[in-house]
């Protein structure tokens, strides 16, 4: 298997659950031989002027930073081969919803990764409907992104 697919790494980092899932997913994709992480788009690594909002919350009031960061992420979604969303059912993020919608509008393949301990819990109908594939976090390191396919989510929707 070769590292032939770039991803837009769509994941929250605003709560303890999201941060743990972010770190677990990042560790898994570093091991995945089909993901070209070096050339993928990881939003935290592309904040405008290198300023992270989690370290500088005052940026939330800065129009230049917000506009440039949004547009950088939009370009990241558009230029990546696919979108990988790290999803916590109880902690949905409207930003992730926008990124999922952009990815579908751009015709990108969308995989939603859910931590094993949350897999099967109800998720939002729109998130359920927009994804091409759902996998458990434990499957991420070995999933072959060179052979994308469709798969239903095991849980219910709301």
PDB file of C-alpha atoms in Angstrom:
ATOM      1  CA  UNK A   1       0.000   0.000   0.000  1.00  0.00           C
ATOM      2  CA  UNK A   2       1.238   3.444  -0.852  1.00  0.00           C
ATOM      3  CA  UNK A   3       0.607   6.827   0.742  1.00  0.00           C
ATOM      4  CA  UNK A   4      -1.484   8.111  -2.097  1.00  0.00           C
ATOM      5  CA  UNK A   5      -4.440   9.868  -0.444  1.00  0.00           C
ATOM      6  CA  UNK A   6      -4.459  13.276   1.152  1.00  0.00           C
ATOM      7  CA  UNK A   7      -7.093  14.068   3.732  1.00  0.00           C
ATOM      8  CA  UNK A   8      -8.695  17.102   5.245  1.00  0.00           C
ATOM      9  CA  UNK A   9      -8.484  16.246   8.950  1.00  0.00           C
ATOM     10  CA  UNK A  10     -11.817  17.429  10.325  1.00  0.00           C
ATOM     11  CA  UNK A  11     -11.823  17.205  14.120  1.00  0.00           C
ATOM     12  CA  UNK A  12     -12.717  19.303  17.118  1.00  0.00           C
ATOM     13  CA  UNK A  13     -10.286  20.006  19.924  1.00  0.00           C
ATOM     14  CA  UNK A  14     -12.507  22.068  22.200  1.00  0.00           C
ATOM     15  CA  UNK A  15     -13.388  19.506  24.905  1.00  0.00           C
ATOM     16  CA  UNK A  16     -11.535  16.696  26.648  1.00  0.00           C
ATOM     17  CA  UNK A  17     -13.430  14.055  24.634  1.00  0.00           C
ATOM     18  CA  UNK A  18     -12.731  15.823  21.349  1.00  0.00           C
ATOM     19  CA  UNK A  19      -9.071  16.356  22.197  1.00  0.00           C
ATOM     20  CA  UNK A  20      -8.589  12.678  23.099  1.00  0.00           C
ATOM     21  CA  UNK A  21     -10.312  11.568  19.886  1.00  0.00           C
ATOM     22  CA  UNK A  22      -8.200  14.078  17.914  1.00  0.00           C
ATOM     23  CA  UNK A  23      -4.973  12.686  19.376  1.00  0.00           C
ATOM     24  CA  UNK A  24      -6.068   9.053  18.903  1.00  0.00           C
ATOM     25  CA  UNK A  25      -7.042   9.675  15.282  1.00  0.00           C
ATOM     26  CA  UNK A  26      -3.824  11.530  14.529  1.00  0.00           C
ATOM     27  CA  UNK A  27      -1.761   8.660  15.968  1.00  0.00           C
ATOM     28  CA  UNK A  28      -3.739   6.177  13.853  1.00  0.00           C
ATOM     29  CA  UNK A  29      -3.387   8.065  10.575  1.00  0.00           C
ATOM     30  CA  UNK A  30       0.352   8.436  11.149  1.00  0.00           C
ATOM     31  CA  UNK A  31       0.434   4.614  11.056  1.00  0.00           C
ATOM     32  CA  UNK A  32      -1.913   4.278   8.073  1.00  0.00           C
ATOM     33  CA  UNK A  33       0.124   3.486   4.948  1.00  0.00           C
ATOM     34  CA  UNK A  34      -2.558   4.806   2.570  1.00  0.00           C
ATOM     35  CA  UNK A  35      -2.676   8.360   3.946  1.00  0.00           C
ATOM     36  CA  UNK A  36      -0.159  10.956   2.826  1.00  0.00           C
ATOM     37  CA  UNK A  37      -0.231  12.958   6.058  1.00  0.00           C
ATOM     38  CA  UNK A  38       2.710  15.162   5.050  1.00  0.00           C
ATOM     39  CA  UNK A  39       0.657  16.622   2.192  1.00  0.00           C
ATOM     40  CA  UNK A  40      -2.727  16.486   3.938  1.00  0.00           C
ATOM     41  CA  UNK A  41      -4.521  19.479   5.423  1.00  0.00           C
ATOM     42  CA  UNK A  42      -4.703  19.603   9.216  1.00  0.00           C
ATOM     43  CA  UNK A  43      -6.495  22.835  10.213  1.00  0.00           C
ATOM     44  CA  UNK A  44      -4.560  23.291  13.476  1.00  0.00           C
ATOM     45  CA  UNK A  45      -1.373  23.356  11.406  1.00  0.00           C
ATOM     46  CA  UNK A  46      -2.789  26.000   9.044  1.00  0.00           C
ATOM     47  CA  UNK A  47      -4.135  28.728  11.311  1.00  0.00           C
ATOM     48  CA  UNK A  48      -3.661  32.197   9.840  1.00  0.00           C
ATOM     49  CA  UNK A  49      -0.245  33.629  10.733  1.00  0.00           C
ATOM     50  CA  UNK A  50       0.366  30.470  12.772  1.00  0.00           C
ATOM     51  CA  UNK A  51      -1.862  31.755  15.564  1.00  0.00           C
ATOM     52  CA  UNK A  52      -4.043  29.086  17.158  1.00  0.00           C
ATOM     53  CA  UNK A  53      -7.375  30.188  18.557  1.00  0.00           C
ATOM     54  CA  UNK A  54      -7.087  27.691  21.428  1.00  0.00           C
ATOM     55  CA  UNK A  55      -3.919  29.511  22.515  1.00  0.00           C
ATOM     56  CA  UNK A  56      -5.181  33.012  21.590  1.00  0.00           C
ATOM     57  CA  UNK A  57      -8.965  33.184  22.225  1.00  0.00           C
ATOM     58  CA  UNK A  58      -8.891  36.926  21.532  1.00  0.00           C
ATOM     59  CA  UNK A  59      -8.608  35.999  17.834  1.00  0.00           C
ATOM     60  CA  UNK A  60     -12.284  35.106  17.852  1.00  0.00           C
ATOM     61  CA  UNK A  61     -12.913  38.865  17.634  1.00  0.00           C
ATOM     62  CA  UNK A  62     -10.343  39.441  14.870  1.00  0.00           C
ATOM     63  CA  UNK A  63     -12.049  39.592  11.455  1.00  0.00           C
ATOM     64  CA  UNK A  64      -8.821  39.248   9.502  1.00  0.00           C
ATOM     65  CA  UNK A  65      -7.775  36.109  11.400  1.00  0.00           C
ATOM     66  CA  UNK A  66     -11.268  34.587  11.233  1.00  0.00           C
ATOM     67  CA  UNK A  67     -11.731  35.278   7.517  1.00  0.00           C
ATOM     68  CA  UNK A  68      -8.283  34.049   6.559  1.00  0.00           C
ATOM     69  CA  UNK A  69      -8.532  30.928   8.720  1.00  0.00           C
ATOM     70  CA  UNK A  70     -11.968  30.076   7.303  1.00  0.00           C
ATOM     71  CA  UNK A  71     -10.758  30.552   3.739  1.00  0.00           C
ATOM     72  CA  UNK A  72      -7.628  28.513   4.416  1.00  0.00           C
ATOM     73  CA  UNK A  73      -9.799  25.655   5.657  1.00  0.00           C
ATOM     74  CA  UNK A  74     -12.112  26.010   2.649  1.00  0.00           C
ATOM     75  CA  UNK A  75      -9.121  25.687   0.335  1.00  0.00           C
ATOM     76  CA  UNK A  76      -7.940  22.700   2.401  1.00  0.00           C
ATOM     77  CA  UNK A  77     -11.247  20.904   1.875  1.00  0.00           C
ATOM     78  CA  UNK A  78     -11.235  21.732  -1.842  1.00  0.00           C
ATOM     79  CA  UNK A  79      -7.687  20.532  -2.491  1.00  0.00           C
ATOM     80  CA  UNK A  80      -7.596  17.350  -0.387  1.00  0.00           C
ATOM     81  CA  UNK A  81      -8.510  14.008  -1.890  1.00  0.00           C
ATOM     82  CA  UNK A  82     -11.027  13.243   0.852  1.00  0.00           C
ATOM     83  CA  UNK A  83     -12.367  14.384   4.193  1.00  0.00           C
ATOM     84  CA  UNK A  84     -11.840  12.424   7.390  1.00  0.00           C
ATOM     85  CA  UNK A  85     -14.140  13.575  10.207  1.00  0.00           C
ATOM     86  CA  UNK A  86     -13.486  12.561  13.808  1.00  0.00           C
ATOM     87  CA  UNK A  87     -16.971  12.600  15.292  1.00  0.00           C
ATOM     88  CA  UNK A  88     -18.201  12.502  18.894  1.00  0.00           C
ATOM     89  CA  UNK A  89     -21.971  11.837  18.863  1.00  0.00           C
ATOM     90  CA  UNK A  90     -22.775  13.916  21.957  1.00  0.00           C
ATOM     91  CA  UNK A  91     -20.502  16.805  20.994  1.00  0.00           C
ATOM     92  CA  UNK A  92     -21.430  17.934  17.532  1.00  0.00           C
ATOM     93  CA  UNK A  93     -19.691  20.949  16.100  1.00  0.00           C
ATOM     94  CA  UNK A  94     -21.363  23.264  13.607  1.00  0.00           C
ATOM     95  CA  UNK A  95     -17.960  23.943  12.046  1.00  0.00           C
ATOM     96  CA  UNK A  96     -17.636  20.245  11.277  1.00  0.00           C
ATOM     97  CA  UNK A  97     -21.098  20.351   9.733  1.00  0.00           C
ATOM     98  CA  UNK A  98     -19.995  23.155   7.409  1.00  0.00           C
ATOM     99  CA  UNK A  99     -16.819  21.260   6.477  1.00  0.00           C
ATOM    100  CA  UNK A 100     -18.830  18.102   5.768  1.00  0.00           C
ATOM    101  CA  UNK A 101     -21.179  20.093   3.540  1.00  0.00           C
ATOM    102  CA  UNK A 102     -18.278  21.700   1.693  1.00  0.00           C
ATOM    103  CA  UNK A 103     -16.653  18.329   1.130  1.00  0.00           C
ATOM    104  CA  UNK A 104     -19.825  16.901  -0.361  1.00  0.00           C
ATOM    105  CA  UNK A 105     -20.313  19.991  -2.550  1.00  0.00           C
ATOM    106  CA  UNK A 106     -16.752  19.564  -3.819  1.00  0.00           C
ATOM    107  CA  UNK A 107     -17.438  15.884  -4.557  1.00  0.00           C
ATOM    108  CA  UNK A 108     -15.028  14.582  -1.914  1.00  0.00           C
ATOM    109  CA  UNK A 109     -15.180  11.114  -0.385  1.00  0.00           C
ATOM    110  CA  UNK A 110     -16.180  11.417   3.287  1.00  0.00           C
ATOM    111  CA  UNK A 111     -15.265   9.004   6.056  1.00  0.00           C
ATOM    112  CA  UNK A 112     -16.536   9.565   9.588  1.00  0.00           C
ATOM    113  CA  UNK A 113     -14.461   8.028  12.376  1.00  0.00           C
ATOM    114  CA  UNK A 114     -16.119   7.491  15.734  1.00  0.00           C
ATOM    115  CA  UNK A 115     -14.234   6.378  18.866  1.00  0.00           C
ATOM    116  CA  UNK A 116     -15.106   2.770  19.655  1.00  0.00           C
ATOM    117  CA  UNK A 117     -16.690   3.636  23.006  1.00  0.00           C
ATOM    118  CA  UNK A 118     -19.206   5.931  21.263  1.00  0.00           C
ATOM    119  CA  UNK A 119     -19.752   3.889  18.108  1.00  0.00           C
ATOM    120  CA  UNK A 120     -23.407   2.935  17.706  1.00  0.00           C
ATOM    121  CA  UNK A 121     -24.792   5.903  19.616  1.00  0.00           C
ATOM    122  CA  UNK A 122     -27.348   8.058  17.820  1.00  0.00           C
ATOM    123  CA  UNK A 123     -25.977  10.769  15.553  1.00  0.00           C
ATOM    124  CA  UNK A 124     -27.464  13.717  13.719  1.00  0.00           C
ATOM    125  CA  UNK A 125     -29.441  12.777  10.594  1.00  0.00           C
ATOM    126  CA  UNK A 126     -27.489  15.224   8.425  1.00  0.00           C
ATOM    127  CA  UNK A 127     -24.120  13.876   9.570  1.00  0.00           C
ATOM    128  CA  UNK A 128     -25.370  10.355   8.980  1.00  0.00           C
ATOM    129  CA  UNK A 129     -26.618  11.173   5.498  1.00  0.00           C
ATOM    130  CA  UNK A 130     -23.595  13.076   4.218  1.00  0.00           C
ATOM    131  CA  UNK A 131     -20.926  10.470   4.965  1.00  0.00           C
ATOM    132  CA  UNK A 132     -19.881   7.788   2.511  1.00  0.00           C
ATOM    133  CA  UNK A 133     -18.392   5.563   5.163  1.00  0.00           C
ATOM    134  CA  UNK A 134     -18.290   5.135   8.931  1.00  0.00           C
ATOM    135  CA  UNK A 135     -15.512   3.343  10.767  1.00  0.00           C
ATOM    136  CA  UNK A 136     -14.467   2.809  14.355  1.00  0.00           C
ATOM    137  CA  UNK A 137     -11.339   4.500  15.658  1.00  0.00           C
ATOM    138  CA  UNK A 138      -9.751   1.058  16.102  1.00  0.00           C
ATOM    139  CA  UNK A 139     -10.056   0.494  12.334  1.00  0.00           C
ATOM    140  CA  UNK A 140      -8.437   3.768  11.265  1.00  0.00           C
ATOM    141  CA  UNK A 141      -4.758   2.751  11.296  1.00  0.00           C
ATOM    142  CA  UNK A 142      -5.403  -0.170   8.937  1.00  0.00           C
ATOM    143  CA  UNK A 143      -8.230   1.146   6.764  1.00  0.00           C
ATOM    144  CA  UNK A 144      -7.302   1.141   3.066  1.00  0.00           C
ATOM    145  CA  UNK A 145      -8.219   4.596   1.768  1.00  0.00           C
ATOM    146  CA  UNK A 146      -7.070   3.529  -1.706  1.00  0.00           C
ATOM    147  CA  UNK A 147     -10.218   1.369  -1.859  1.00  0.00           C
ATOM    148  CA  UNK A 148     -13.029   3.650  -0.677  1.00  0.00           C
ATOM    149  CA  UNK A 149     -16.505   2.209  -0.376  1.00  0.00           C
ATOM    150  CA  UNK A 150     -19.910   2.978   1.043  1.00  0.00           C
ATOM    151  CA  UNK A 151     -20.983   1.760   4.473  1.00  0.00           C
ATOM    152  CA  UNK A 152     -24.011   2.544   6.655  1.00  0.00           C
ATOM    153  CA  UNK A 153     -23.574   3.683  10.227  1.00  0.00           C
ATOM    154  CA  UNK A 154     -24.576   1.080  12.824  1.00  0.00           C
ATOM    155  CA  UNK A 155     -26.423   3.528  15.073  1.00  0.00           C
ATOM    156  CA  UNK A 156     -29.699   5.378  14.891  1.00  0.00           C
ATOM    157  CA  UNK A 157     -30.250   8.989  13.910  1.00  0.00           C
ATOM    158  CA  UNK A 158     -32.070  11.872  15.553  1.00  0.00           C
TER     159      UNK A 158
END
